[in-house]
Short mmCIF file of C-alpha atoms and ligand atoms in Angstrom, two decimals:
data_model
loop_
_atom_site.label_atom_id
_atom_site.label_comp_id
_atom_site.label_asym_id
_atom_site.label_seq_id
_atom_site.Cartn_x
_atom_site.Cartn_y
_atom_site.Cartn_z
CA MET A 201 159.72 -0.31 141.48
CA ASN A 202 160.11 -0.81 137.80
CA ILE A 203 157.40 -2.96 136.22
CA PHE A 204 158.27 -5.40 133.41
CA LEU A 205 156.00 -7.74 131.52
CA ASP A 206 157.05 -11.36 131.25
CA THR A 207 155.82 -11.98 127.73
CA ALA A 208 156.45 -11.85 123.97
CA ASN A 209 152.78 -11.10 123.21
CA ILE A 210 152.82 -7.85 121.23
CA ASP A 211 149.18 -6.97 121.97
CA GLU A 212 149.82 -7.26 125.71
CA ILE A 213 153.05 -5.30 125.48
CA LYS A 214 151.33 -2.51 123.50
CA LYS A 215 148.38 -2.32 125.94
CA VAL A 216 150.54 -1.79 129.01
CA ASN A 217 152.97 0.48 127.16
CA GLU A 218 150.07 2.71 126.17
CA LEU A 219 149.21 3.05 129.87
CA GLY A 220 152.62 4.50 130.50
CA LEU A 221 153.36 1.89 133.11
CA LEU A 222 155.77 -0.33 131.28
CA ASP A 223 159.42 -0.16 132.15
CA GLY A 224 160.75 -3.26 130.32
CA ILE A 225 160.19 -6.75 129.05
CA THR A 226 161.55 -10.13 129.99
CA THR A 227 161.30 -13.27 127.88
CA ASN A 228 162.67 -16.80 128.11
CA PRO A 229 162.88 -19.76 125.62
CA SER A 230 159.45 -21.04 126.76
CA ILE A 231 157.79 -17.70 126.20
CA ILE A 232 159.45 -17.26 122.77
CA SER A 233 158.46 -20.80 121.77
CA LYS A 234 154.80 -20.04 122.85
CA SER A 235 154.80 -16.98 120.54
CA GLY A 236 155.47 -19.27 117.49
CA ARG A 237 157.58 -16.47 115.99
CA LYS A 238 161.20 -16.26 114.90
CA PHE A 239 163.34 -15.44 117.97
CA THR A 240 165.34 -12.47 116.57
CA GLU A 241 162.31 -11.09 114.77
CA VAL A 242 160.08 -10.93 117.85
CA ILE A 243 162.88 -9.49 120.07
CA LYS A 244 163.50 -6.83 117.43
CA GLU A 245 159.81 -5.90 117.36
CA ILE A 246 159.47 -5.73 121.12
CA ALA A 247 162.69 -3.64 121.47
CA SER A 248 161.20 -1.15 118.93
CA ILE A 249 157.96 -0.71 120.97
CA VAL A 250 159.44 -0.64 124.48
CA GLU A 251 162.02 2.03 125.47
CA GLY A 252 163.27 0.04 128.54
CA PRO A 253 165.34 -3.13 128.76
CA VAL A 254 164.20 -6.22 126.77
CA SER A 255 165.70 -9.47 128.03
CA ALA A 256 166.51 -12.13 125.42
CA GLU A 257 167.98 -15.43 126.62
CA VAL A 258 170.90 -17.33 125.17
CA ILE A 259 170.16 -20.98 124.26
CA ALA A 260 173.74 -22.20 124.11
CA THR A 261 175.11 -23.96 127.19
CA ASP A 262 178.85 -23.65 126.33
CA TYR A 263 180.85 -20.47 126.94
CA GLU A 264 181.74 -19.72 123.32
CA GLY A 265 178.18 -20.39 122.17
CA MET A 266 176.75 -18.05 124.93
CA ILE A 267 179.19 -15.28 123.94
CA LYS A 268 178.43 -15.70 120.20
CA GLU A 269 174.62 -15.66 120.74
CA GLY A 270 174.84 -12.87 123.34
CA VAL A 271 176.75 -10.67 121.06
CA GLU A 272 174.17 -11.27 118.24
CA LEU A 273 171.24 -10.60 120.59
CA ALA A 274 172.83 -7.37 121.90
CA ALA A 275 173.28 -6.14 118.36
CA ILE A 276 169.57 -6.34 117.63
CA ALA A 277 168.92 -3.06 119.59
CA ASP A 278 170.55 -0.88 122.24
CA ASN A 279 167.95 -1.81 124.82
CA VAL A 280 168.38 -5.65 124.48
CA VAL A 281 169.69 -7.28 127.66
CA VAL A 282 171.38 -10.73 127.40
CA LYS A 283 169.78 -13.26 129.68
CA VAL A 284 172.19 -15.89 130.89
CA PRO A 285 171.51 -18.91 133.24
CA LEU A 286 173.04 -18.97 136.68
CA ASN A 287 175.78 -21.52 136.57
CA MET A 288 179.61 -21.45 136.27
CA VAL A 289 179.63 -21.10 132.46
CA GLY A 290 176.91 -18.49 132.60
CA LEU A 291 178.69 -16.33 135.09
CA LYS A 292 181.93 -16.58 133.13
CA ALA A 293 179.94 -15.28 130.16
CA VAL A 294 178.46 -12.48 132.26
CA ASN A 295 181.95 -11.39 133.23
CA GLU A 296 182.90 -11.16 129.57
CA PHE A 297 179.69 -9.37 128.54
CA THR A 298 180.29 -6.91 131.33
CA ASN A 299 183.84 -6.26 130.01
CA ARG A 300 182.30 -5.68 126.60
CA GLY A 301 179.66 -3.28 127.97
CA ILE A 302 176.79 -5.61 127.30
CA ALA A 303 173.98 -5.56 129.87
CA THR A 304 172.93 -8.90 131.38
CA ASN A 305 170.14 -10.51 133.25
CA VAL A 306 171.19 -13.60 135.23
CA THR A 307 168.18 -15.98 135.32
CA LEU A 308 167.14 -19.09 137.23
CA CYS A 309 168.38 -17.76 140.56
CA PHE A 310 167.09 -19.80 143.48
CA SER A 311 169.51 -18.90 146.29
CA ALA A 312 171.11 -15.86 147.85
CA ASN A 313 174.57 -17.32 147.35
CA GLN A 314 173.89 -17.50 143.65
CA ALA A 315 172.71 -13.97 143.60
CA LEU A 316 175.91 -12.78 145.33
CA LEU A 317 178.05 -14.53 142.72
CA ALA A 318 176.00 -12.95 139.88
CA ALA A 319 176.54 -9.50 141.33
CA LYS A 320 180.28 -10.17 141.62
CA ALA A 321 180.35 -11.24 138.02
CA GLY A 322 178.86 -7.75 137.11
CA ALA A 323 175.25 -8.81 136.28
CA THR A 324 173.02 -5.84 135.47
CA PHE A 325 169.90 -7.71 136.76
CA ILE A 326 169.41 -10.80 138.90
CA SER A 327 166.22 -12.79 138.43
CA PRO A 328 165.13 -14.80 141.53
CA PHE A 329 162.22 -17.16 140.61
CA LEU A 330 159.76 -16.83 143.50
CA GLY A 331 156.81 -18.83 142.31
CA ARG A 332 158.97 -21.85 141.43
CA LEU A 333 160.48 -21.81 144.93
CA ASP A 334 157.00 -21.62 146.44
CA ASP A 335 156.08 -24.59 144.27
CA VAL A 336 158.64 -26.81 145.90
CA GLY A 337 157.75 -25.65 149.45
CA GLN A 338 160.42 -22.98 149.92
CA ASP A 339 159.59 -19.31 150.74
CA GLY A 340 160.30 -17.46 147.52
CA LEU A 341 159.77 -14.04 149.06
CA GLU A 342 162.34 -14.64 151.81
CA LEU A 343 164.91 -14.95 149.03
CA ILE A 344 164.15 -11.36 147.92
CA SER A 345 164.83 -10.01 151.42
CA GLU A 346 168.05 -12.02 151.70
CA ILE A 347 169.37 -10.78 148.38
CA ARG A 348 168.40 -7.17 149.22
CA GLU A 349 170.34 -7.38 152.51
CA MET A 350 173.40 -8.96 150.89
CA TYR A 351 173.53 -6.49 148.07
CA ASP A 352 173.12 -3.54 150.40
CA ASN A 353 175.85 -4.92 152.71
CA TYR A 354 178.38 -4.63 149.92
CA GLY A 355 176.96 -1.90 147.80
CA TYR A 356 176.31 -4.14 144.71
CA GLU A 357 174.44 -2.28 142.06
CA THR A 358 172.96 -5.33 140.39
CA GLU A 359 169.23 -4.74 140.18
CA ILE A 360 166.92 -7.36 141.81
CA LEU A 361 164.27 -8.29 139.24
CA ALA A 362 161.67 -10.41 140.96
CA ALA A 363 160.45 -13.12 138.56
CA SER A 364 158.11 -16.09 138.42
CA ILE A 365 155.38 -13.99 139.92
CA ARG A 366 152.04 -15.75 140.28
CA HIS A 367 149.66 -13.39 142.07
CA PRO A 368 149.20 -9.77 143.46
CA ILE A 369 150.48 -10.68 146.89
CA HIS A 370 153.90 -11.48 145.33
CA PHE A 371 153.83 -8.01 143.77
CA LYS A 372 153.06 -6.25 147.03
CA GLU A 373 155.62 -8.22 149.01
CA VAL A 374 158.47 -7.81 146.48
CA ALA A 375 157.91 -4.05 146.59
CA LEU A 376 157.91 -4.04 150.37
CA ARG A 377 161.18 -6.08 150.44
CA GLY A 378 162.92 -3.71 148.15
CA ALA A 379 163.08 -5.38 144.79
CA ASP A 380 164.24 -2.92 142.13
CA CYS A 381 162.02 -4.39 139.42
CA VAL A 382 159.30 -7.03 139.03
CA THR A 383 158.36 -8.98 135.93
CA LEU A 384 154.72 -10.11 135.58
CA PRO A 385 152.60 -12.07 133.25
CA TYR A 386 149.88 -9.85 131.77
CA SER A 387 147.11 -11.66 133.79
CA VAL A 388 148.77 -10.64 137.10
CA PHE A 389 149.30 -7.12 135.92
CA ALA A 390 145.63 -6.80 135.13
CA GLN A 391 144.69 -8.18 138.56
CA LEU A 392 146.59 -5.39 140.23
CA PHE A 393 143.95 -2.88 139.22
CA GLN A 394 141.04 -4.82 140.66
CA HIS A 395 139.19 -4.20 143.88
CA PRO A 396 135.45 -4.86 144.42
CA LEU A 397 135.09 -1.62 146.44
CA THR A 398 136.44 0.40 143.53
CA ASP A 399 133.78 -1.09 141.21
CA LEU A 400 130.95 -0.66 143.82
CA GLY A 401 132.07 2.89 144.62
CA LEU A 402 132.26 3.87 140.95
CA GLN A 403 128.81 2.33 140.28
CA LYS A 404 127.32 4.48 143.11
CA PHE A 405 129.08 7.64 141.90
CA ILE A 406 127.77 7.13 138.36
CA GLU A 407 124.26 6.48 139.74
CA ASP A 408 124.32 9.61 142.02
CA SER A 409 125.83 11.74 139.27
CA LYS A 410 122.58 11.30 137.34
CA SER A 411 120.80 13.64 139.78
CA ILE A 412 123.47 16.33 139.58
CA ASN A 413 122.26 19.63 138.20
CA TRP A 414 124.87 20.47 135.53
O1 LIG B 177 160.77 -15.35 132.84
C1 LIG B 177 161.12 -16.04 134.00
C2 LIG B 177 160.01 -16.32 134.95
O2 LIG B 177 159.22 -15.22 135.24
C3 LIG B 177 159.25 -17.56 134.70
O3 LIG B 177 158.06 -17.61 135.44
O4 LIG B 177 155.88 -18.69 135.91
O5 LIG B 177 157.47 -19.86 134.37
O6 LIG B 177 157.93 -19.78 136.84
P1 LIG B 177 157.30 -19.07 135.70
#
């Protein structure tokens, strides 16, 4: 499973990239706004650090505007992926981006039907938002299984990019259910390394190593 970070924080991106574990980056307007930086400038910097796909979302809600912004975003770097909302206008734009050879990430996916339509439109990635479904009392993880089954039924190559991940159980479960990629906040990524038995075991090894005759 490919691991993406859901952030525009350059320090976090560099830290994970240096570990050799970073496959890509996703951003959204809320993340970019939190960074306090100029949109195109921050995407350009991220795309120069990370080799994998970097998702940058269109702000326009009309077709012409989406195409214009998407073309501009895609021109920033070869690895920029244009993120488009999952509605009729968005999927029409995805179809056009696909015709032009521009990679897309269809975002704000909350149902398997939506995911099927995105794949038909030629989306490179589909982003189901698990945490937000959980928040409203629906099983977000079940959506991953449904999309996996639907895509496999028809051989769609659109990659399932599990998003809105809130904790390590989400990470494990999306991997078990066959997501191609997952995008995580840095805090959840850091949690994946933690286990109290690892810390205790290491402490004991260090202690015992003091009596080793080198
Ligand atoms: O980038 C999209 C998604 O990961 C947002 O997550 O936590 O705002 O629901 P969240």
